[in-house]
Amino acid sequence: MKLRFAPSPTGFLHVGGARTAIFNLLHARRHGGRMLLRIEDTDVERSRQRHAEQIISSLQWLGVDWDEGPVYQSDRLEIYRERAEELVAAGKAYRCYCTVEELEADRQAAEHAGKAYRYSGKCRALTDTDLDARADMQHVVRFKVEPGAIEFHDLIRGDVHFEAELIDDFVLLRSDGHPTYHLSVVVDDIDMDITTVARGDDHLSNTPKHILLFRAFRAEVPTFAHLPLILGSDKKRLSKRSGATSAEEYRDMGVLPEALFNFLVLLGWAPGGDRELISCEEAARIFDLRDVNKSPAVFDVEKLLWMNGQYMMRLSAEEIYRRVTPFLGENPPPLETLRGVIELNKSRARTLKDLAEVMHPFLVSDDSLEYQPEAVKKHLKGDDMVPRMRELHDALARVEPFDVVSTEQALRALAESKGLGAGKYIHPLRLALTGRGASPPIFDVAVALGRQRTLARLQRLIDSLPSLMASASVPSS
Ligand code: GLU
């Protein structure tokens, strides 16, 4: 058994494409087959080498490890021309000299008559003399579609039936000598011994043409599996409107590759029971294209983020550190400085980027923390600010041990003794330690920072109170 993933390098790796790649990989692994990566770059206008490279690196990042390739179709142009010529020589294809203008006129005539446009088939009738006379003229090569039924068994959709009558004599070779997708895909699937073609539903209407071509080349027709569409949460075809659509965007958002892999595996397939978390290795033992759902799958970003949180929670601090450092900017501090904050937040953050965000106060030095103006305005109020913060500083300097329970008890006892609500201490403490109005539980933050840094940050806030409060009382324009 041999499968292939055959992206056209016209953009980033779309999540739908990523799922197609994953399903191909899993089916190949499950059945002890092989998987080929083929870059379908014969459309010179739209294909870019950089997109091919991006797609390849996204696949590697996702953990899709193909066995053969990448093969580039642009390296095989000569082969497609030869194969088209073979079909012409065998009378199964013919040269068509109709000009773009003629075809357009036919199209418009059909439109006026309210009929669906079809190629007239005019050039089928050219005699050898006609052809000789046109020998130097620009032309395309068209496939001669003969009437008859085209039936196949799709692994996902079951029995599919098409009538060749409804299919136009489609173009195989363009006038510039480049193959159309139909020709190159079939020639390659034959030459590369592909036994199973799993691709998006959007290709279903191409499949009867391909089957005619396989037959014309006297090659065995592979087994097909057309994967259901992926819809956005708005139940429309997944598009930019409903959020990120490329694997790269999710990587940059701080989604783990194994989480995205798991999430994509479940778009149209389920391991059974209520099970949601499954590794690539496990899925490769039980996945089968035959079990893929016919109906469209919904891409629920919230579920992906939940799943990513599940994966992050299970990683060690070392592993999280390794993965989060790209999000920490230049010169990230060493693991030991961050271990506490990682442990504290890894089960709270849904993405590596979120985690990097809450780690921010831990990355800056005690004297370069910036205070958010809105939080300053909201929480630094009252004439007693300075003594209130001094009392808190002293209480935290004395408390033993410096852990979450004791620090919280010390703060609450202090508030009570002064007849104040605990919030009068907690919010300024949060501002002192994180510079922000919101953070993970503040006693956890204090403990992760340690007594020394907690006190240093509190002292710095006390020292800055006069100027901070003065600036906050200036009415904003
Ligand atoms: N290159 C085609 C695409 O990106 C896929 C072709 C195929 O799988 O047959 O849509």
Short mmCIF file of C-alpha atoms and ligand atoms in Angstrom, two decimals:
data_model
loop_
_atom_site.label_atom_id
_atom_site.label_comp_id
_atom_site.label_asym_id
_atom_site.label_seq_id
_atom_site.Cartn_x
_atom_site.Cartn_y
_atom_site.Cartn_z
CA MET A 1 0.00 0.00 0.00
CA LYS A 2 1.29 3.42 -0.86
CA LEU A 3 -0.32 6.80 -0.25
CA ARG A 4 0.68 10.32 -1.02
CA PHE A 5 0.11 13.84 0.15
CA ALA A 6 0.22 16.18 -2.84
CA PRO A 7 -0.03 19.86 -1.85
CA SER A 8 0.05 22.68 -4.37
CA PRO A 9 2.53 25.28 -3.08
CA THR A 10 0.26 28.29 -3.53
CA GLY A 11 0.18 29.31 0.15
CA PHE A 12 0.77 28.11 3.70
CA LEU A 13 -0.22 24.62 4.82
CA HIS A 14 -3.97 24.95 5.38
CA VAL A 15 -5.33 23.04 8.37
CA GLY A 16 -7.50 21.05 5.94
CA GLY A 17 -4.37 20.07 4.03
CA ALA A 18 -2.67 19.21 7.29
CA ARG A 19 -5.54 16.87 8.15
CA THR A 20 -5.31 15.25 4.70
CA ALA A 21 -1.59 14.70 5.27
CA ILE A 22 -2.23 13.20 8.71
CA PHE A 23 -4.95 10.83 7.46
CA ASN A 24 -2.66 9.65 4.68
CA LEU A 25 0.15 9.09 7.15
CA LEU A 26 -2.01 7.22 9.66
CA HIS A 27 -3.60 4.96 7.04
CA ALA A 28 -0.16 4.14 5.64
CA ARG A 29 1.23 3.39 9.11
CA ARG A 30 -1.77 1.31 10.11
CA HIS A 31 -1.46 -0.90 7.06
CA GLY A 32 2.32 -1.07 6.90
CA GLY A 33 2.33 1.04 3.74
CA ARG A 34 4.44 3.95 2.63
CA MET A 35 3.74 7.62 2.19
CA LEU A 36 5.08 9.95 -0.46
CA LEU A 37 5.21 13.74 -0.40
CA ARG A 38 4.69 15.30 -3.82
CA ILE A 39 4.80 19.02 -4.46
CA GLU A 40 2.33 19.85 -7.25
CA ASP A 41 3.94 22.96 -8.62
CA THR A 42 3.08 22.89 -12.31
CA ASP A 43 0.95 26.02 -12.09
CA VAL A 44 3.77 28.50 -12.63
CA GLU A 45 1.61 31.54 -11.97
CA ARG A 46 0.56 30.50 -8.49
CA SER A 47 3.31 28.18 -7.23
CA ARG A 48 6.20 29.49 -5.16
CA GLN A 49 9.27 27.67 -3.91
CA ARG A 50 8.98 29.49 -0.58
CA HIS A 51 5.47 28.09 -0.11
CA ALA A 52 6.79 24.61 -0.80
CA GLU A 53 9.43 25.15 1.88
CA GLN A 54 6.86 26.50 4.33
CA ILE A 55 4.58 23.53 3.74
CA ILE A 56 7.47 21.12 4.26
CA SER A 57 8.54 22.78 7.49
CA SER A 58 4.96 22.86 8.79
CA LEU A 59 4.61 19.14 8.08
CA GLN A 60 7.88 18.44 9.89
CA TRP A 61 6.78 20.56 12.82
CA LEU A 62 3.48 18.64 12.98
CA GLY A 63 5.28 15.32 13.01
CA VAL A 64 4.06 14.09 9.63
CA ASP A 65 7.04 11.95 8.63
CA TRP A 66 6.64 10.82 5.06
CA ASP A 67 8.82 8.05 3.61
CA GLU A 68 9.57 9.31 0.11
CA GLY A 69 10.05 12.69 -1.49
CA PRO A 70 9.50 15.52 -1.70
CA VAL A 71 9.12 14.96 -5.42
CA TYR A 72 8.58 18.17 -7.39
CA GLN A 73 6.31 17.94 -10.42
CA SER A 74 8.20 20.81 -12.04
CA ASP A 75 11.13 18.38 -12.43
CA ARG A 76 8.95 16.07 -14.50
CA LEU A 77 7.46 18.34 -17.15
CA GLU A 78 9.08 16.42 -20.00
CA ILE A 79 7.51 13.19 -18.79
CA TYR A 80 4.00 14.68 -18.82
CA ARG A 81 4.51 15.93 -22.39
CA GLU A 82 5.61 12.49 -23.53
CA ARG A 83 2.67 10.82 -21.88
CA ALA A 84 0.24 13.26 -23.50
CA GLU A 85 1.84 12.55 -26.87
CA GLU A 86 1.42 8.84 -26.25
CA LEU A 87 -2.30 9.34 -25.82
CA VAL A 88 -2.45 11.42 -29.00
CA ALA A 89 -0.63 8.69 -30.92
CA ALA A 90 -3.06 6.10 -29.55
CA GLY A 91 -6.05 8.19 -30.66
CA LYS A 92 -7.15 8.76 -27.06
CA ALA A 93 -6.34 12.45 -27.08
CA TYR A 94 -6.19 15.08 -29.79
CA ARG A 95 -4.75 18.48 -30.58
CA CYS A 96 -7.15 21.34 -30.29
CA TYR A 97 -6.46 24.59 -32.12
CA CYS A 98 -9.49 26.54 -30.97
CA THR A 99 -8.48 30.01 -29.88
CA VAL A 100 -9.37 31.57 -26.58
CA GLU A 101 -11.68 33.96 -28.51
CA GLU A 102 -13.53 31.13 -30.23
CA LEU A 103 -14.03 29.27 -26.97
CA GLU A 104 -15.22 32.42 -25.29
CA ALA A 105 -17.73 33.07 -28.09
CA ASP A 106 -19.06 29.52 -27.68
CA ARG A 107 -19.34 30.06 -23.96
CA GLN A 108 -21.33 33.25 -24.42
CA ALA A 109 -23.59 31.67 -27.01
CA ALA A 110 -24.36 28.86 -24.57
CA GLU A 111 -25.08 31.40 -21.87
CA HIS A 112 -27.48 33.33 -24.10
CA ALA A 113 -29.26 30.13 -25.00
CA GLY A 114 -29.50 29.32 -21.29
CA LYS A 115 -27.49 26.13 -21.70
CA ALA A 116 -24.48 24.84 -19.80
CA TYR A 117 -21.31 25.43 -21.78
CA ARG A 118 -19.55 22.45 -23.27
CA TYR A 119 -16.59 22.26 -25.56
CA SER A 120 -17.96 21.69 -29.06
CA GLY A 121 -15.56 18.87 -29.83
CA LYS A 122 -14.80 20.60 -33.11
CA CYS A 123 -11.10 19.64 -33.23
CA ARG A 124 -11.90 15.95 -32.78
CA ALA A 125 -12.86 15.97 -36.44
CA LEU A 126 -9.61 17.40 -37.83
CA THR A 127 -8.18 15.26 -40.61
CA ASP A 128 -4.50 14.53 -41.12
CA THR A 129 -4.43 17.21 -43.83
CA ASP A 130 -6.00 19.74 -41.44
CA LEU A 131 -3.44 18.83 -38.82
CA ASP A 132 -0.50 19.11 -41.23
CA ALA A 133 -1.68 22.57 -42.23
CA ARG A 134 -1.73 23.62 -38.57
CA ALA A 135 1.51 21.91 -37.55
CA ASP A 136 3.19 25.11 -36.31
CA MET A 137 0.15 26.60 -34.65
CA GLN A 138 -0.40 26.94 -30.90
CA HIS A 139 -2.63 24.25 -29.51
CA VAL A 140 -3.63 22.33 -26.44
CA VAL A 141 -4.03 18.58 -26.09
CA ARG A 142 -7.49 17.39 -25.07
CA PHE A 143 -8.58 14.03 -23.76
CA LYS A 144 -11.21 12.28 -25.86
CA VAL A 145 -13.97 11.43 -23.39
CA GLU A 146 -15.95 8.40 -24.57
CA PRO A 147 -19.48 7.91 -23.21
CA GLY A 148 -20.13 5.31 -20.56
CA ALA A 149 -20.54 4.82 -16.83
CA ILE A 150 -17.74 5.54 -14.40
CA GLU A 151 -18.16 3.78 -11.11
CA PHE A 152 -15.91 3.39 -8.15
CA HIS A 153 -16.05 2.48 -4.51
CA ASP A 154 -14.91 5.31 -2.29
CA LEU A 155 -13.54 4.21 1.10
CA ILE A 156 -15.49 6.97 2.80
CA ARG A 157 -18.46 7.76 0.56
CA GLY A 158 -19.21 4.26 -0.63
CA ASP A 159 -20.31 3.61 -4.23
CA VAL A 160 -20.02 6.61 -6.51
CA HIS A 161 -21.46 6.83 -10.00
CA PHE A 162 -20.72 9.31 -12.78
CA GLU A 163 -21.76 9.48 -16.45
CA ALA A 164 -18.97 10.28 -18.89
CA GLU A 165 -21.57 12.01 -21.10
CA LEU A 166 -21.48 14.89 -18.71
CA ILE A 167 -17.74 15.32 -18.92
CA ASP A 168 -16.14 17.65 -21.46
CA ASP A 169 -13.08 16.74 -23.48
CA PHE A 170 -10.76 18.18 -20.84
CA VAL A 171 -7.35 19.68 -21.49
CA LEU A 172 -4.27 17.59 -20.66
CA LEU A 173 -1.52 19.85 -21.97
CA ARG A 174 -1.73 23.61 -22.15
CA SER A 175 -0.48 25.58 -25.12
CA ASP A 176 2.73 26.44 -23.23
CA GLY A 177 3.44 22.71 -22.85
CA HIS A 178 2.60 22.60 -19.16
CA PRO A 179 0.36 19.77 -18.00
CA THR A 180 -2.98 20.37 -16.33
CA TYR A 181 -3.48 18.98 -12.84
CA HIS A 182 -5.47 16.04 -14.27
CA LEU A 183 -2.60 14.83 -16.41
CA SER A 184 0.24 15.30 -13.95
CA VAL A 185 -1.63 13.81 -11.01
CA VAL A 186 -2.54 10.63 -12.90
CA VAL A 187 0.85 10.18 -14.55
CA ASP A 188 2.49 10.54 -11.14
CA ASP A 189 0.08 8.30 -9.29
CA ILE A 190 0.87 5.64 -11.89
CA ASP A 191 4.65 6.16 -11.99
CA MET A 192 4.90 6.38 -8.22
CA ASP A 193 2.84 3.22 -7.63
CA ILE A 194 0.18 4.95 -5.57
CA THR A 195 -2.46 2.45 -4.44
CA THR A 196 -4.67 4.72 -2.33
CA VAL A 197 -5.59 8.32 -3.04
CA ALA A 198 -6.99 10.18 -0.02
CA ARG A 199 -7.78 13.81 -0.71
CA GLY A 200 -10.35 16.51 -0.02
CA ASP A 201 -13.95 16.21 -1.09
CA ASP A 202 -13.43 19.19 -3.40
CA HIS A 203 -11.63 16.81 -5.76
CA LEU A 204 -14.54 14.37 -6.06
CA SER A 205 -15.69 15.82 -9.37
CA ASN A 206 -12.16 15.38 -10.77
CA THR A 207 -12.03 11.71 -9.93
CA PRO A 208 -14.09 10.43 -12.92
CA LYS A 209 -11.69 12.25 -15.26
CA HIS A 210 -8.77 10.67 -13.50
CA ILE A 211 -10.34 7.23 -13.74
CA LEU A 212 -10.74 7.72 -17.51
CA LEU A 213 -7.06 8.63 -17.68
CA PHE A 214 -5.94 5.62 -15.64
CA ARG A 215 -7.90 3.44 -18.03
CA ALA A 216 -6.45 5.20 -21.09
CA PHE A 217 -2.95 4.50 -19.76
CA ARG A 218 -4.01 0.89 -19.06
CA ALA A 219 -3.03 1.35 -15.45
CA GLU A 220 -4.74 0.00 -12.40
CA VAL A 221 -7.15 2.50 -10.88
CA PRO A 222 -6.18 3.27 -7.27
CA THR A 223 -8.61 3.17 -4.37
CA PHE A 224 -10.08 6.58 -3.57
CA ALA A 225 -11.07 8.18 -0.29
CA HIS A 226 -12.59 11.65 -0.35
CA LEU A 227 -12.32 13.39 2.98
CA PRO A 228 -15.26 15.46 4.20
CA LEU A 229 -15.08 19.20 4.20
CA ILE A 230 -13.98 21.14 7.26
CA LEU A 231 -16.38 23.86 8.39
CA GLY A 232 -15.74 26.83 10.66
CA SER A 233 -17.82 27.27 13.83
CA ASP A 234 -20.18 29.38 11.67
CA LYS A 235 -20.90 26.13 9.77
CA LYS A 236 -19.52 27.67 6.60
CA ARG A 237 -16.49 26.41 4.78
CA LEU A 238 -13.46 27.14 6.96
CA SER A 239 -11.96 30.41 5.85
CA LYS A 240 -9.97 33.37 7.10
CA ARG A 241 -13.20 34.95 8.27
CA SER A 242 -13.58 32.45 11.07
CA GLY A 243 -9.99 32.61 12.31
CA ALA A 244 -6.57 31.20 11.62
CA THR A 245 -6.47 28.62 8.83
CA SER A 246 -2.81 27.68 8.52
CA ALA A 247 -0.76 25.33 10.66
CA GLU A 248 1.85 28.07 10.91
CA GLU A 249 -0.54 30.51 12.53
CA TYR A 250 -1.34 27.96 15.22
CA ARG A 251 2.35 27.32 15.79
CA ASP A 252 2.92 31.06 16.19
CA MET A 253 -0.01 31.23 18.58
CA GLY A 254 1.80 28.77 20.81
CA VAL A 255 -0.16 25.62 20.02
CA LEU A 256 1.87 22.44 20.52
CA PRO A 257 2.27 20.29 17.41
CA GLU A 258 1.06 17.15 19.18
CA ALA A 259 -2.09 19.00 20.29
CA LEU A 260 -2.84 20.26 16.79
CA PHE A 261 -2.13 16.77 15.44
CA ASN A 262 -4.55 15.23 17.94
CA PHE A 263 -7.18 17.86 17.20
CA LEU A 264 -6.95 17.35 13.43
CA VAL A 265 -7.13 13.57 13.78
CA LEU A 266 -10.55 14.03 15.37
CA LEU A 267 -11.91 16.06 12.44
CA GLY A 268 -13.95 13.28 10.89
CA TRP A 269 -12.59 10.35 12.86
CA ALA A 270 -12.89 9.13 16.44
CA PRO A 271 -10.92 6.50 18.34
CA GLY A 272 -14.08 5.18 19.97
CA GLY A 273 -15.80 5.81 23.29
CA ASP A 274 -15.56 9.37 24.52
CA ARG A 275 -11.85 9.36 24.04
CA GLU A 276 -10.38 12.63 22.83
CA LEU A 277 -6.69 12.55 23.68
CA ILE A 278 -4.71 10.24 21.44
CA SER A 279 -1.10 10.23 20.34
CA CYS A 280 0.12 9.79 16.80
CA GLU A 281 1.54 6.36 17.65
CA GLU A 282 -1.73 5.12 19.08
CA ALA A 283 -3.81 6.53 16.25
CA ALA A 284 -1.44 4.85 13.79
CA ARG A 285 -2.38 1.50 15.31
CA ILE A 286 -6.15 1.87 14.91
CA PHE A 287 -6.87 4.49 12.24
CA ASP A 288 -8.53 3.46 9.00
CA LEU A 289 -9.83 5.67 6.21
CA ARG A 290 -12.90 3.44 6.07
CA ASP A 291 -13.92 4.73 9.50
CA VAL A 292 -13.86 8.38 8.49
CA ASN A 293 -17.18 10.17 8.73
CA LYS A 294 -19.00 11.21 5.55
CA SER A 295 -20.40 14.42 6.97
CA PRO A 296 -18.42 17.64 7.30
CA ALA A 297 -16.32 18.19 10.40
CA VAL A 298 -16.42 21.41 12.41
CA PHE A 299 -13.21 23.18 13.33
CA ASP A 300 -13.82 24.41 16.87
CA VAL A 301 -10.93 26.64 17.92
CA GLU A 302 -12.08 26.61 21.55
CA LYS A 303 -11.74 22.86 21.61
CA LEU A 304 -8.27 23.08 20.09
CA LEU A 305 -7.20 25.51 22.82
CA TRP A 306 -8.69 23.28 25.51
CA MET A 307 -6.80 20.34 24.07
CA ASN A 308 -3.60 22.34 23.93
CA GLY A 309 -4.05 23.17 27.61
CA GLN A 310 -4.41 19.45 28.32
CA TYR A 311 -1.13 18.74 26.56
CA MET A 312 0.73 21.61 28.23
CA MET A 313 -0.44 20.47 31.65
CA ARG A 314 1.17 17.08 31.09
CA LEU A 315 4.60 18.38 30.08
CA SER A 316 7.49 18.69 32.53
CA ALA A 317 8.84 22.14 33.43
CA GLU A 318 11.99 21.33 31.41
CA GLU A 319 9.94 20.50 28.35
CA ILE A 320 7.73 23.56 28.71
CA TYR A 321 10.82 25.72 29.11
CA ARG A 322 12.30 24.32 25.91
CA ARG A 323 9.10 25.07 23.99
CA VAL A 324 8.25 28.43 25.49
CA THR A 325 11.67 30.07 25.09
CA PRO A 326 11.02 31.14 21.47
CA PHE A 327 8.14 33.22 22.86
CA LEU A 328 10.23 34.91 25.54
CA GLY A 329 12.18 37.33 23.38
CA GLU A 330 15.91 37.74 23.47
CA ASN A 331 18.06 36.36 26.29
CA PRO A 332 15.43 34.36 28.15
CA PRO A 333 16.43 33.67 31.77
CA PRO A 334 17.69 30.17 32.64
CA LEU A 335 15.28 27.38 33.52
CA GLU A 336 15.98 27.59 37.24
CA THR A 337 14.76 31.18 37.43
CA LEU A 338 11.54 30.21 35.67
CA ARG A 339 10.81 26.77 37.07
CA GLY A 340 8.48 28.15 39.76
CA VAL A 341 6.45 30.30 37.42
CA ILE A 342 6.23 27.50 34.86
CA GLU A 343 4.91 25.06 37.47
CA LEU A 344 2.51 27.71 38.63
CA ASN A 345 1.06 28.48 35.24
CA LYS A 346 1.43 25.50 32.96
CA SER A 347 -1.98 24.16 33.86
CA ARG A 348 -3.60 27.58 33.56
CA ALA A 349 -2.34 28.80 30.20
CA ARG A 350 -3.98 27.49 27.04
CA THR A 351 -1.08 28.33 24.74
CA LEU A 352 2.66 28.86 25.00
CA LYS A 353 2.04 32.48 24.09
CA ASP A 354 -0.40 32.92 27.00
CA LEU A 355 2.17 31.31 29.24
CA ALA A 356 4.89 33.66 28.02
CA GLU A 357 2.50 36.51 28.71
CA VAL A 358 1.90 35.60 32.36
CA MET A 359 5.62 34.93 32.75
CA HIS A 360 6.40 38.46 31.76
CA PRO A 361 6.77 39.87 35.30
CA PHE A 362 9.26 37.11 36.05
CA LEU A 363 11.38 37.91 33.03
CA VAL A 364 12.07 41.51 33.89
CA SER A 365 14.35 42.59 36.70
CA ASP A 366 12.78 43.89 39.90
CA ASP A 367 13.59 47.48 39.07
CA SER A 368 12.40 47.54 35.47
CA LEU A 369 8.83 46.34 36.04
CA GLU A 370 6.34 48.69 34.46
CA TYR A 371 3.06 49.54 36.13
CA GLN A 372 -0.06 49.53 33.97
CA PRO A 373 -1.61 53.02 34.22
CA GLU A 374 -5.21 51.74 34.48
CA ALA A 375 -4.27 49.43 37.35
CA VAL A 376 -2.38 52.27 39.06
CA LYS A 377 -5.41 54.50 38.82
CA LYS A 378 -7.73 51.85 40.15
CA HIS A 379 -5.75 50.39 43.02
CA LEU A 380 -3.41 53.07 44.37
CA LYS A 381 -5.89 55.18 46.26
CA GLY A 382 -6.11 56.72 49.71
CA ASP A 383 -3.85 58.88 51.89
CA ASP A 384 -2.70 55.82 53.80
CA MET A 385 -1.13 54.11 50.77
CA VAL A 386 2.45 54.47 51.99
CA PRO A 387 1.94 53.23 55.56
CA ARG A 388 -0.39 50.50 54.33
CA MET A 389 2.27 49.14 52.01
CA ARG A 390 5.00 49.48 54.65
CA GLU A 391 2.93 47.35 57.04
CA LEU A 392 2.48 44.75 54.34
CA HIS A 393 6.19 44.81 53.57
CA ASP A 394 7.02 44.22 57.22
CA ALA A 395 4.44 41.46 57.60
CA LEU A 396 5.83 39.62 54.58
CA ALA A 397 9.37 40.13 55.79
CA ARG A 398 8.52 38.36 59.07
CA VAL A 399 6.20 35.59 57.94
CA GLU A 400 7.48 32.04 58.33
CA PRO A 401 7.55 29.96 56.21
CA PHE A 402 7.24 32.00 53.03
CA ASP A 403 4.61 29.79 51.44
CA VAL A 404 1.20 30.32 49.88
CA VAL A 405 -0.81 29.59 53.05
CA SER A 406 1.27 31.64 55.48
CA THR A 407 1.65 34.70 53.25
CA GLU A 408 -2.07 34.80 52.66
CA GLN A 409 -2.77 34.39 56.39
CA ALA A 410 -0.34 37.18 57.22
CA LEU A 411 -1.99 39.56 54.75
CA ARG A 412 -5.50 38.78 55.92
CA ALA A 413 -4.56 39.11 59.58
CA LEU A 414 -3.02 42.49 58.87
CA ALA A 415 -6.11 43.70 57.01
CA GLU A 416 -8.34 42.56 59.81
CA SER A 417 -6.27 44.25 62.49
CA LYS A 418 -6.61 47.50 60.56
CA GLY A 419 -10.32 47.04 59.94
CA LEU A 420 -9.79 47.04 56.17
CA GLY A 421 -10.87 44.65 53.43
CA ALA A 422 -8.13 42.27 52.22
CA GLY A 423 -8.49 43.78 48.74
CA LYS A 424 -6.90 46.99 50.00
CA TYR A 425 -3.68 45.00 50.32
CA ILE A 426 -4.08 42.35 47.65
CA HIS A 427 -4.56 44.65 44.65
CA PRO A 428 -1.59 46.91 45.38
CA LEU A 429 0.49 43.79 46.09
CA ARG A 430 -0.44 42.46 42.67
CA LEU A 431 0.56 45.73 41.11
CA ALA A 432 3.84 45.71 43.02
CA LEU A 433 4.70 42.17 41.94
CA THR A 434 3.38 42.04 38.37
CA GLY A 435 2.74 45.64 37.35
CA ARG A 436 -0.76 44.55 36.38
CA GLY A 437 -4.32 44.53 37.53
CA ALA A 438 -4.79 40.84 36.82
CA SER A 439 -2.45 37.90 37.36
CA PRO A 440 -2.39 34.30 38.52
CA PRO A 441 -3.25 33.96 42.24
CA ILE A 442 -1.05 36.54 43.87
CA PHE A 443 0.29 34.44 46.75
CA ASP A 444 1.42 31.85 44.23
CA VAL A 445 3.17 34.63 42.37
CA ALA A 446 4.86 35.87 45.56
CA VAL A 447 6.08 32.41 46.44
CA ALA A 448 7.30 31.78 42.89
CA LEU A 449 9.24 35.05 43.05
CA GLY A 450 10.59 34.27 46.52
CA ARG A 451 10.72 36.45 49.61
CA GLN A 452 13.63 38.58 48.52
CA ARG A 453 12.23 39.63 45.16
CA THR A 454 8.75 40.08 46.63
CA LEU A 455 10.09 42.51 49.20
CA ALA A 456 12.28 44.29 46.67
CA ARG A 457 9.25 44.83 44.40
CA LEU A 458 7.10 46.02 47.29
CA GLN A 459 9.80 48.46 48.35
CA ARG A 460 10.08 49.76 44.83
CA LEU A 461 6.33 50.37 44.71
CA ILE A 462 6.50 52.20 48.05
CA ASP A 463 9.30 54.39 46.72
CA SER A 464 7.36 55.12 43.54
CA LEU A 465 4.02 55.79 45.23
CA PRO A 466 4.26 59.59 45.35
CA SER A 467 5.01 59.97 41.67
CA LEU A 468 2.66 57.16 40.56
CA MET A 469 -0.26 58.60 42.53
CA ALA A 470 0.47 62.11 41.34
CA SER A 471 0.43 61.04 37.70
CA ALA A 472 -2.74 59.01 38.21
CA SER A 473 -4.62 61.99 39.66
CA VAL A 474 -3.92 64.15 36.60
CA PRO A 475 -7.18 64.05 34.67
CA SER A 476 -6.63 62.33 31.37
CA SER A 477 -7.50 64.35 28.32
N1 GLU B 1 -2.54 19.28 -5.53
C1 GLU B 1 -3.91 19.11 -5.16
C2 GLU B 1 -4.32 20.11 -4.13
O1 GLU B 1 -3.48 20.69 -3.47
C3 GLU B 1 -4.20 17.75 -4.56
C4 GLU B 1 -4.19 16.73 -5.57
C5 GLU B 1 -4.60 15.35 -5.12
O2 GLU B 1 -4.47 15.04 -3.93
O3 GLU B 1 -4.97 14.61 -5.99
O4 GLU B 1 -5.49 20.35 -3.98
#
